[in-house]
PDB file of C-alpha atoms in Angstrom:
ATOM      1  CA  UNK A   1       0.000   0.000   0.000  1.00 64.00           C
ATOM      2  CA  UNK A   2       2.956   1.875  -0.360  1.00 62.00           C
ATOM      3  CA  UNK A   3       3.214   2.867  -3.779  1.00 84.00           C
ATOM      4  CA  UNK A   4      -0.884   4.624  -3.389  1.00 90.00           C
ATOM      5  CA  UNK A   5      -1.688   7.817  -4.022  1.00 92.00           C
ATOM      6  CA  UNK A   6      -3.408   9.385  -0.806  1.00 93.00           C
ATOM      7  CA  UNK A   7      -7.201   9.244  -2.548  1.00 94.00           C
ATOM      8  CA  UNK A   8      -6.483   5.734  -3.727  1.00 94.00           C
ATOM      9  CA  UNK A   9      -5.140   4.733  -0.420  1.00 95.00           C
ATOM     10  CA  UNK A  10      -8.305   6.544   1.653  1.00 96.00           C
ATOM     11  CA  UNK A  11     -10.663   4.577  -0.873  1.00 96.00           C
ATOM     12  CA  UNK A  12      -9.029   1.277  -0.170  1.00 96.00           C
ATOM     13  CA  UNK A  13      -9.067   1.864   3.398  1.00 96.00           C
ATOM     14  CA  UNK A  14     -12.811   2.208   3.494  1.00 97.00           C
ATOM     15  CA  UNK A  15     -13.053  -1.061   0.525  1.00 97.00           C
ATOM     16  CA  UNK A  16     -11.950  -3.571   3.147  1.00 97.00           C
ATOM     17  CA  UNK A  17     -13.885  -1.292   6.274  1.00 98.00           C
ATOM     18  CA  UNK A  18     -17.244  -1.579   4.133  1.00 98.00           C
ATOM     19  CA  UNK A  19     -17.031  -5.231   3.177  1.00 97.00           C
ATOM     20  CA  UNK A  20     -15.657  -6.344   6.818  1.00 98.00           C
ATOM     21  CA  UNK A  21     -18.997  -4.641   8.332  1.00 98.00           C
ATOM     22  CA  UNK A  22     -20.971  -6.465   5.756  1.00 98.00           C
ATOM     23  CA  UNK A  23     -19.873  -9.944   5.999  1.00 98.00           C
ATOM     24  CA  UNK A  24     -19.639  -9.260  10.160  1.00 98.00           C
ATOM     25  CA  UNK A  25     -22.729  -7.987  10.303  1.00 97.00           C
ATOM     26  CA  UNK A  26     -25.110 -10.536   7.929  1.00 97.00           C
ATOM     27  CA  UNK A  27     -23.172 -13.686   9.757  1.00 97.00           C
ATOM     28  CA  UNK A  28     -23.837 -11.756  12.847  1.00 97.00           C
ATOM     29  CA  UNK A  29     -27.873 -10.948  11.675  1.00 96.00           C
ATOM     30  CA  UNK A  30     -27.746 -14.694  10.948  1.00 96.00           C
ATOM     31  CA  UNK A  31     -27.063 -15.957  14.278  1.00 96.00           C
ATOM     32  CA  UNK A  32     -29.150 -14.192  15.710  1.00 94.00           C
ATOM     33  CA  UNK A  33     -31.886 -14.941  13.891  1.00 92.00           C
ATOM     34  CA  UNK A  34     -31.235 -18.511  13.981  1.00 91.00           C
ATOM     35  CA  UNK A  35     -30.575 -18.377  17.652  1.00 92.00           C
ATOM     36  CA  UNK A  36     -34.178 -16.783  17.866  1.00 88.00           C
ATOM     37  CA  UNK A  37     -36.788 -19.321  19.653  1.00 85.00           C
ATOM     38  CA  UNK A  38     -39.706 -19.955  17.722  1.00 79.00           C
ATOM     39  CA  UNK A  39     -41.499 -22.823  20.168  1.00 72.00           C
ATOM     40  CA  UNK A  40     -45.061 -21.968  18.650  1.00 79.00           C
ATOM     41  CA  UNK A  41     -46.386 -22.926  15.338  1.00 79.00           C
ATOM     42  CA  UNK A  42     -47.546 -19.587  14.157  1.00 79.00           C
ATOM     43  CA  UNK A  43     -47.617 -20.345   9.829  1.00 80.00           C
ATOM     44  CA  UNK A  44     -49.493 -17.774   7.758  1.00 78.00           C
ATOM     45  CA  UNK A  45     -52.337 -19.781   6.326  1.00 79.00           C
ATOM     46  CA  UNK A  46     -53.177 -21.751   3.791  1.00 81.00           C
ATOM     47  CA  UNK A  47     -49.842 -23.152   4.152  1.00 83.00           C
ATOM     48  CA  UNK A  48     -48.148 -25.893   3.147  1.00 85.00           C
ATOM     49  CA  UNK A  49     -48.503 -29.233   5.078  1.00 84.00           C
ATOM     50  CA  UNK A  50     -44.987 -30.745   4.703  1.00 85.00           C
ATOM     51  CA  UNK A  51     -41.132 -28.475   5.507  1.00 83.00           C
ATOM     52  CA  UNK A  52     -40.501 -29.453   1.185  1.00 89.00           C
ATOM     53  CA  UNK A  53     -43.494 -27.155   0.758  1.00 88.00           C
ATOM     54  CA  UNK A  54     -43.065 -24.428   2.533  1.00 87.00           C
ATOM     55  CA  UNK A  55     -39.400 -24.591   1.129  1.00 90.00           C
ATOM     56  CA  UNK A  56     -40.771 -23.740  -2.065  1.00 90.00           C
ATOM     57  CA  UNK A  57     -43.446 -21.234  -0.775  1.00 91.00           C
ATOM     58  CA  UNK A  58     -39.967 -19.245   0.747  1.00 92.00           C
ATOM     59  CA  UNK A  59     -38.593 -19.519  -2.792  1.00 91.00           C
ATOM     60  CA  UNK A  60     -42.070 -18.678  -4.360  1.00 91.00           C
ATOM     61  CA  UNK A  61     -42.153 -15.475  -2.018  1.00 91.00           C
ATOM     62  CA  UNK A  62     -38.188 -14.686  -2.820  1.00 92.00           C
ATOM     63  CA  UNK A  63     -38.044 -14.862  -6.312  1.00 93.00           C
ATOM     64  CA  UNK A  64     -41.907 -13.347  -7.407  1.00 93.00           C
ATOM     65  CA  UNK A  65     -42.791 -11.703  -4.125  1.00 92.00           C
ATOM     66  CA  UNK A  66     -46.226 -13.703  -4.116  1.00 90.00           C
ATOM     67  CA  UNK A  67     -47.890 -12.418  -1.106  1.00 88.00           C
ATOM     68  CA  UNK A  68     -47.322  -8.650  -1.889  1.00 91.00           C
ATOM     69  CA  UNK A  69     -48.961  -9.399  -5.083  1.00 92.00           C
ATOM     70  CA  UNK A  70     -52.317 -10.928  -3.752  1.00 90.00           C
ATOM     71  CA  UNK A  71     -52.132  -7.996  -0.900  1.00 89.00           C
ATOM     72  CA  UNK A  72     -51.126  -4.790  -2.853  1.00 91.00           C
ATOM     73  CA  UNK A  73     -50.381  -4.936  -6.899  1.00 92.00           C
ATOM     74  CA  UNK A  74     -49.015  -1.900  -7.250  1.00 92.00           C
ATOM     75  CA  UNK A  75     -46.441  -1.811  -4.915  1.00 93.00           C
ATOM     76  CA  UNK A  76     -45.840  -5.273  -6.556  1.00 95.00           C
ATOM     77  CA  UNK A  77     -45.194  -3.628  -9.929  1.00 96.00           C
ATOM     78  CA  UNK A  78     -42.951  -0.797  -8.247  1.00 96.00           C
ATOM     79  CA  UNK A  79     -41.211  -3.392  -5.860  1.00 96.00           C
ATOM     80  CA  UNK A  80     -40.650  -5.947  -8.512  1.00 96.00           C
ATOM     81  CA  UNK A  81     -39.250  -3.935 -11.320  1.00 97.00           C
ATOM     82  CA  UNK A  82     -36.578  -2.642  -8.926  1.00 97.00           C
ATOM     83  CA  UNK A  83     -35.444  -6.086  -7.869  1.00 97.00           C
ATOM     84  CA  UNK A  84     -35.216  -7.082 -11.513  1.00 97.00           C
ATOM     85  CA  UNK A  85     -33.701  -3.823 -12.718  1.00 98.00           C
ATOM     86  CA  UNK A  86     -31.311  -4.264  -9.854  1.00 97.00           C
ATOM     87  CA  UNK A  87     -30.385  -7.790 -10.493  1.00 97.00           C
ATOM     88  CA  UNK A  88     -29.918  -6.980 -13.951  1.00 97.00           C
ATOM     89  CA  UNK A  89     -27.338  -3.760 -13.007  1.00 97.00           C
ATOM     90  CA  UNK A  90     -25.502  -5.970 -10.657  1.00 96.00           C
ATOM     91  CA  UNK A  91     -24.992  -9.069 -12.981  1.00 95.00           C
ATOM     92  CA  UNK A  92     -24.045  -6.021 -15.800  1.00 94.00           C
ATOM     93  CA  UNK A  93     -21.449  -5.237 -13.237  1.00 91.00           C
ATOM     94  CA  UNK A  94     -19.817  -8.155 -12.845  1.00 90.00           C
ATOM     95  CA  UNK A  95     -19.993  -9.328 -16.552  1.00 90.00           C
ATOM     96  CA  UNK A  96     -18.243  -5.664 -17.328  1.00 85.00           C
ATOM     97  CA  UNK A  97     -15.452  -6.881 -15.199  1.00 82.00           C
ATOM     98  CA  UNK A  98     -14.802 -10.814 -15.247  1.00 82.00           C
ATOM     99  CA  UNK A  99     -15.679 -10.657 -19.591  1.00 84.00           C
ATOM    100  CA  UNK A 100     -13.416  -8.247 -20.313  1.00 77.00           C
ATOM    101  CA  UNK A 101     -10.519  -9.371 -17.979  1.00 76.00           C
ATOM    102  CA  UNK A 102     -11.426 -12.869 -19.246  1.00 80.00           C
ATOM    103  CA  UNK A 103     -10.321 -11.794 -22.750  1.00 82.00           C
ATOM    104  CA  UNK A 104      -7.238  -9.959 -22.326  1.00 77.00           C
ATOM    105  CA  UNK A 105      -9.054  -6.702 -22.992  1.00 73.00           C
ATOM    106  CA  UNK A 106     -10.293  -7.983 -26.194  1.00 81.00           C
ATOM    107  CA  UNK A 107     -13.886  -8.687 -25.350  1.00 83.00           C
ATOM    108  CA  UNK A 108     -16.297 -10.602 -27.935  1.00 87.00           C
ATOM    109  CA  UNK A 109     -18.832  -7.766 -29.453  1.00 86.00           C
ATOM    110  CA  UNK A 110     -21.553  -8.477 -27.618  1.00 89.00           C
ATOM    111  CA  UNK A 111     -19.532  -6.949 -24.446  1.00 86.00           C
ATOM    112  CA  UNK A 112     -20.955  -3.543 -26.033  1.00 85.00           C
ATOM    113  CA  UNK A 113     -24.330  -4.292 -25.312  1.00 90.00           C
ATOM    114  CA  UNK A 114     -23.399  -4.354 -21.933  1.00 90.00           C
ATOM    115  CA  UNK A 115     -23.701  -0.724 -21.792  1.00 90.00           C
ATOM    116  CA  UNK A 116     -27.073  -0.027 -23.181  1.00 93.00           C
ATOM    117  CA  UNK A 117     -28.251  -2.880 -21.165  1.00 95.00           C
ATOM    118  CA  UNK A 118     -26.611  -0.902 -17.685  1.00 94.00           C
ATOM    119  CA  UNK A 119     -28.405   2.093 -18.911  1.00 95.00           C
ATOM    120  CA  UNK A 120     -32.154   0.504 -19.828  1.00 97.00           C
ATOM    121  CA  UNK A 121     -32.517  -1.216 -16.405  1.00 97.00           C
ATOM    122  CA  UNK A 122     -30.920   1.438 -14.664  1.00 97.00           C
ATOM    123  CA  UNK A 123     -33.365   3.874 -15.758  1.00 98.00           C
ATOM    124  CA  UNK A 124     -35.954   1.556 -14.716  1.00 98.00           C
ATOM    125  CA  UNK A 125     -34.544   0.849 -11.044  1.00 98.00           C
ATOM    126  CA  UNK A 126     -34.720   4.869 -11.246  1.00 98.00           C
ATOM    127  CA  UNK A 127     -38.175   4.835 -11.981  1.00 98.00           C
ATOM    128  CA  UNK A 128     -39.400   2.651  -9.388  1.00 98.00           C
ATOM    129  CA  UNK A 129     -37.318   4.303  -7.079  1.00 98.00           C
ATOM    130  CA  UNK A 130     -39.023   7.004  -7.159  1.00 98.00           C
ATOM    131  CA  UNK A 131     -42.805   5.390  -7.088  1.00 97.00           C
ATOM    132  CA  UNK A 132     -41.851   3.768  -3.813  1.00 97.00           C
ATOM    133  CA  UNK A 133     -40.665   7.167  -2.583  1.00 97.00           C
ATOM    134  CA  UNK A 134     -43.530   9.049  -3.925  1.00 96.00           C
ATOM    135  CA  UNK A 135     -45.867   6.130  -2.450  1.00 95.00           C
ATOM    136  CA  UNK A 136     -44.422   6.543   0.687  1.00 95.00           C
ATOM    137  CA  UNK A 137     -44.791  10.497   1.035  1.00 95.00           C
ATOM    138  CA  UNK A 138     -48.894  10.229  -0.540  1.00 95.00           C
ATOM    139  CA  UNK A 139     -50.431   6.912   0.155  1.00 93.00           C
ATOM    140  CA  UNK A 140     -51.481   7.697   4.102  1.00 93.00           C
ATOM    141  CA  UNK A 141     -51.705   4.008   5.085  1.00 92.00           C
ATOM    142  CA  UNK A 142     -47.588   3.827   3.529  1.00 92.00           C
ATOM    143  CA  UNK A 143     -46.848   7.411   5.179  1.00 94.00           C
ATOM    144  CA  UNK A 144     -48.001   6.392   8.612  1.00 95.00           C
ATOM    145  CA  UNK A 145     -45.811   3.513   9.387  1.00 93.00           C
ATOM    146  CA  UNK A 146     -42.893   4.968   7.347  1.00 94.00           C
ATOM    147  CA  UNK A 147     -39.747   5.987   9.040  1.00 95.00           C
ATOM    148  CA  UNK A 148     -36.878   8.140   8.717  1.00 96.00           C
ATOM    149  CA  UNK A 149     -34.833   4.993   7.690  1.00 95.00           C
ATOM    150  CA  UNK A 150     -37.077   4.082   4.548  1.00 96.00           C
ATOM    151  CA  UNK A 151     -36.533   7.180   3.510  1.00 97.00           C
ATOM    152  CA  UNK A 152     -33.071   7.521   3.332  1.00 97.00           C
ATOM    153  CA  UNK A 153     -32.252   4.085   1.835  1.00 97.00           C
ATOM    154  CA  UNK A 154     -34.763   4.924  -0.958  1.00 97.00           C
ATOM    155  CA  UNK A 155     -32.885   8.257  -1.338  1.00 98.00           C
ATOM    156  CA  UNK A 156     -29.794   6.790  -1.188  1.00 98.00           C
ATOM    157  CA  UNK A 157     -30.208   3.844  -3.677  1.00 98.00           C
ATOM    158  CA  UNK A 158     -31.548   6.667  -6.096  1.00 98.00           C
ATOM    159  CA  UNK A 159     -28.711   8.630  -5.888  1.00 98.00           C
ATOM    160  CA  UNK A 160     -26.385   5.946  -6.429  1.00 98.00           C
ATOM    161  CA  UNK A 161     -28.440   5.409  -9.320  1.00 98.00           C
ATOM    162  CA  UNK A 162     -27.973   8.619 -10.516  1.00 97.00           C
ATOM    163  CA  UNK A 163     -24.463   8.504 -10.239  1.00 96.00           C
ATOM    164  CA  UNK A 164     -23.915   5.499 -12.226  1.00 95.00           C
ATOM    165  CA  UNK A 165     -26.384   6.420 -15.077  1.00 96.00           C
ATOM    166  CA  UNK A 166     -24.141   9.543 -15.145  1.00 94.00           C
ATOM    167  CA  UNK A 167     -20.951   7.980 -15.502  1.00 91.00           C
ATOM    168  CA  UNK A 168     -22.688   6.649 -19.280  1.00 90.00           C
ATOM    169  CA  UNK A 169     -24.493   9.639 -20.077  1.00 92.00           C
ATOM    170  CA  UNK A 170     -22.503  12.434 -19.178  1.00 91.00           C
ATOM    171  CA  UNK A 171     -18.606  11.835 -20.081  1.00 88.00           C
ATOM    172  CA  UNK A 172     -16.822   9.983 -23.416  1.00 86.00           C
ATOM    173  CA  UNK A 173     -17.231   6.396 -24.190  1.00 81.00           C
ATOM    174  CA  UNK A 174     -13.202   6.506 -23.825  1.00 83.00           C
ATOM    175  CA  UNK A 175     -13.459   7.958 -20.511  1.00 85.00           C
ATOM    176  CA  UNK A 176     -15.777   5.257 -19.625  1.00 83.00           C
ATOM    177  CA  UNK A 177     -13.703   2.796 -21.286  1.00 82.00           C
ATOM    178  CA  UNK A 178     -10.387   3.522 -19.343  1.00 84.00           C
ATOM    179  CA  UNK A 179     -11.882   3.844 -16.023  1.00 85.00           C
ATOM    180  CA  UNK A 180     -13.390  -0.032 -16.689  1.00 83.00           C
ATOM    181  CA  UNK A 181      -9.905  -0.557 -17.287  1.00 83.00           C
ATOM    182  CA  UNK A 182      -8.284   1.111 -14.216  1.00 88.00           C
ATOM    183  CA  UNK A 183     -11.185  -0.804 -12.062  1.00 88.00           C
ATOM    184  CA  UNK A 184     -10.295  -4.004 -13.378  1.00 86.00           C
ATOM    185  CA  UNK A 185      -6.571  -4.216 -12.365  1.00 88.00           C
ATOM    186  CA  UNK A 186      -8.287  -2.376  -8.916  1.00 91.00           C
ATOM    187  CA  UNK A 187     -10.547  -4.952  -7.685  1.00 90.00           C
ATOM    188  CA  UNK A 188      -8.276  -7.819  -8.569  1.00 88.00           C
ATOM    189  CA  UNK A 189      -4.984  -6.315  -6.681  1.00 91.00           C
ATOM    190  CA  UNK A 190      -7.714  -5.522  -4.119  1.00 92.00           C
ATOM    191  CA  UNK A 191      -8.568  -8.972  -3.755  1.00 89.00           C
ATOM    192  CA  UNK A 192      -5.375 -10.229  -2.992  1.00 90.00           C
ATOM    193  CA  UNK A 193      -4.469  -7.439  -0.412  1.00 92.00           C
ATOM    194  CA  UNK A 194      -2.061  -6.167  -3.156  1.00 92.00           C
ATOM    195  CA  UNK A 195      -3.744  -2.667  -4.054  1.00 93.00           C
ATOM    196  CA  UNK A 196      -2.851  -0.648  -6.657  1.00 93.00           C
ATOM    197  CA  UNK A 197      -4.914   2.961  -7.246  1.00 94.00           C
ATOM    198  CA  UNK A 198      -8.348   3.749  -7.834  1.00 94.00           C
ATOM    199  CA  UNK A 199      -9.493   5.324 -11.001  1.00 92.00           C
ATOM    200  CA  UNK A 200      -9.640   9.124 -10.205  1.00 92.00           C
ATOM    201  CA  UNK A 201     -12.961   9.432 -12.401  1.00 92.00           C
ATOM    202  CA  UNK A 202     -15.169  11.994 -10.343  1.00 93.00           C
ATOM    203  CA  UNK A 203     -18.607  10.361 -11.855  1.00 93.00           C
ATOM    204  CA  UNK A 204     -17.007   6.928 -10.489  1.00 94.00           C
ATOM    205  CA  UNK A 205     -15.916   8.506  -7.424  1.00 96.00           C
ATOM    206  CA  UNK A 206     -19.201   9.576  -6.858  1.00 96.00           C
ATOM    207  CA  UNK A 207     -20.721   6.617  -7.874  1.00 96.00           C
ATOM    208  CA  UNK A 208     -18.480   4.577  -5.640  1.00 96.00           C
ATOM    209  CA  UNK A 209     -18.467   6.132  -2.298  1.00 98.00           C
ATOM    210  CA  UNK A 210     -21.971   6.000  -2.544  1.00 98.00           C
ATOM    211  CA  UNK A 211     -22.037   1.924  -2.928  1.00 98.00           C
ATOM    212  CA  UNK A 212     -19.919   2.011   0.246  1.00 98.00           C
ATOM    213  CA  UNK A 213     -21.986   3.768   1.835  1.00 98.00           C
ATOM    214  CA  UNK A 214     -24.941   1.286   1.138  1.00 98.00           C
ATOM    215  CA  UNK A 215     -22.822  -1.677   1.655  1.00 98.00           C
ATOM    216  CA  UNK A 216     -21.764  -0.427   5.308  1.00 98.00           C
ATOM    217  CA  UNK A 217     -25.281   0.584   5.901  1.00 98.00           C
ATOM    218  CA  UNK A 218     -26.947  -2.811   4.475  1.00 97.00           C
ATOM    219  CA  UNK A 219     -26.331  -4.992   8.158  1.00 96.00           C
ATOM    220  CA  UNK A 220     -28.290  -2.240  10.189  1.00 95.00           C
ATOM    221  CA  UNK A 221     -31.447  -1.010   7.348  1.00 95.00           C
ATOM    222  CA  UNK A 222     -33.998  -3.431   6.262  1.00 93.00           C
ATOM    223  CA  UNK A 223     -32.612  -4.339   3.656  1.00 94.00           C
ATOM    224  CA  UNK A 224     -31.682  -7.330   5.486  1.00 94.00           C
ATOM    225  CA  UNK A 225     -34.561  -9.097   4.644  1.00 92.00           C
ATOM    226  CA  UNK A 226     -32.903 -10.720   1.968  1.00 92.00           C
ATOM    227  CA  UNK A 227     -31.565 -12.976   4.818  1.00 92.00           C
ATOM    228  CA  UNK A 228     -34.269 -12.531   7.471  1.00 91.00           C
ATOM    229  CA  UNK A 229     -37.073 -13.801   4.744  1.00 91.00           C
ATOM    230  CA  UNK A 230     -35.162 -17.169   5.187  1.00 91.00           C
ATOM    231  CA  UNK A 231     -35.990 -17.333   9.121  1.00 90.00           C
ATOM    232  CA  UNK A 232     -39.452 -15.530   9.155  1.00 88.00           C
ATOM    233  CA  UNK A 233     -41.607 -18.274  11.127  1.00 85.00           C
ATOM    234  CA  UNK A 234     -44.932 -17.506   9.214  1.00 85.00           C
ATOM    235  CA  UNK A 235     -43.796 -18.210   6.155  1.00 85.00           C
ATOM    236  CA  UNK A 236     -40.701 -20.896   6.721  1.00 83.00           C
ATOM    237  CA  UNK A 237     -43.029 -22.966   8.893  1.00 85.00           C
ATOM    238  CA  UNK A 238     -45.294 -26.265   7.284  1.00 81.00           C
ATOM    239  CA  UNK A 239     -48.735 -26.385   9.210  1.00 78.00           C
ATOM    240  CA  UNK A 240     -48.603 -29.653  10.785  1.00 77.00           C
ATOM    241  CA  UNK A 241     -50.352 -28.370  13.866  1.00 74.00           C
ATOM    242  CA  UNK A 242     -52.439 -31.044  14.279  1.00 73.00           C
ATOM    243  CA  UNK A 243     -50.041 -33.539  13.795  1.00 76.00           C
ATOM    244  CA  UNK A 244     -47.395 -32.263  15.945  1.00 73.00           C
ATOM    245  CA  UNK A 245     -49.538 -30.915  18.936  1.00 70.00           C
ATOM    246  CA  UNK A 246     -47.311 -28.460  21.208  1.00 62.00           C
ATOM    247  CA  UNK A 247     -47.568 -28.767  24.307  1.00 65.00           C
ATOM    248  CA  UNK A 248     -45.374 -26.485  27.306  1.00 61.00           C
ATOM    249  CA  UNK A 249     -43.797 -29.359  29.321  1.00 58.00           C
ATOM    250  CA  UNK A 250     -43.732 -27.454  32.360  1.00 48.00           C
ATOM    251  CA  UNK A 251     -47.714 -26.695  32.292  1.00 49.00           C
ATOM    252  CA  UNK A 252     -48.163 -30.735  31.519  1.00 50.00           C
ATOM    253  CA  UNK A 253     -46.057 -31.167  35.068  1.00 49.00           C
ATOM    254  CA  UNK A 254     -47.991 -29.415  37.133  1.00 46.00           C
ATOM    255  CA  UNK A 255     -51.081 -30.473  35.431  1.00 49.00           C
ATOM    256  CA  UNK A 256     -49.889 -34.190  36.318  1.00 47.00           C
TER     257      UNK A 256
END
């Protein structure tokens, strides 16, 4: 770390801080959830009868949101298009950087559409950014159990999304082009703990701080329910009540 320049050094600094709180924090949201006591069947009927079952109604409700949809369809269209459109960004990402350092820098030509495709689905996480926003500030129902924290995660997603749409529209596809460059030889020095500096592109600067921002931030918002959905008892549990009676063995003492 030696050889950095002092921004490159700051931003590599709070690379490894952001990702430490991350991965401490989810295995630490994990055990705690898992360490959670959940004595009493309390499934969200109909459910499933056998634990295969309401496997696949988890699945169902992580991958098509299937109980928003039957409760509230427009906040299904809103809250669905963003987890697509976000998906979609993040496996652009990666692509952008594994394809091209794959090839030597000589990417096949469908690496271009990798652009146009960041730029589509970006626009639409934009969009249904702002509907949730907008829903929470004038649907009353959504505004009264709203707090200051869904606020600024929606605020803050948007304005990363604003910076990285920006970084296409608003500077040369060269400039673009050398900063993927730059980023490539970053993250994979970074990866071995041998780093080397950080593009100095202000749109990626901008773009970046703000992702480590979210990524610190992710363990304590609720945007944790990506893991938490995994341990929610009303929806993880099979109702097999009546099979597998529960009964407080300290009550059944005393009764005796």
């Amino acid at each position: 770390m030696g050889n950095l320049d002092f921004v490159s050094f700051i931003y590599v600094i709070l690379t490894y801080a952001a990702f430490a709180i991350l991965i401490i924090g989810i295995v630490w949201k994990i055990i705690v959830y898992a360490k959670t006591p959940m004595p009493v069947k309390i499934p969200l009927t109909p459910a499933p009868k056998t634990k295969t079952g309401a496997f696949f109604r988890v699945l169902g409700e992580v991958f098509f949101f299937k109980s928003l949809y039957r409760s509230n369809k427009s906040t299904w269209v809103g809250g669905y298009v963003f987890h697509i459109s976000l998906a979609i960004v993040l496996i652009q990402h990666v692509l952008r950087h594994y394809v091209y350092d794959f090839y030597n820098g000589n990417p096949p030509a469908w690496y271009n559409l990798l652009v146009p495709i960041g730029l589509v689905f970006g626009t639409l996480m934009l969009v249904s950014l702002i509907y949730l926003f907008f829903r929470r500030i004038f649907v009353e129902r959504v505004k009264f159990i709203s707090v200051l924290s869904d606020y600024f995660i929606l605020v803050l997603l948007m304005l990363i999304t604003i910076a990285g749409l920006s970084e296409i529209l608003f500077q040369p596809a060269s400039a673009l082009e050398k900063s993927v460059v730059q980023l490539d030889a970053f993250f994979n020095k970074l990866f071995v703990f041998q780093p080397v500096d950080i593009p100095h592109n202000p749109f990626f600067l901008l773009h970046y701080s703000l992702v480590l921002l979210l990524i610190a931030y992710i363990p304590f918002s609720k945007i944790m329910h990506f893991v938490g959905i995994f341990f929610s008892p009303t929806l993880s549990m099979n109702d097999d009540v009546r099979e597998n009676r529960y009964t407080d063995e300290k009550t059944t003492r005393l009764t005796i």
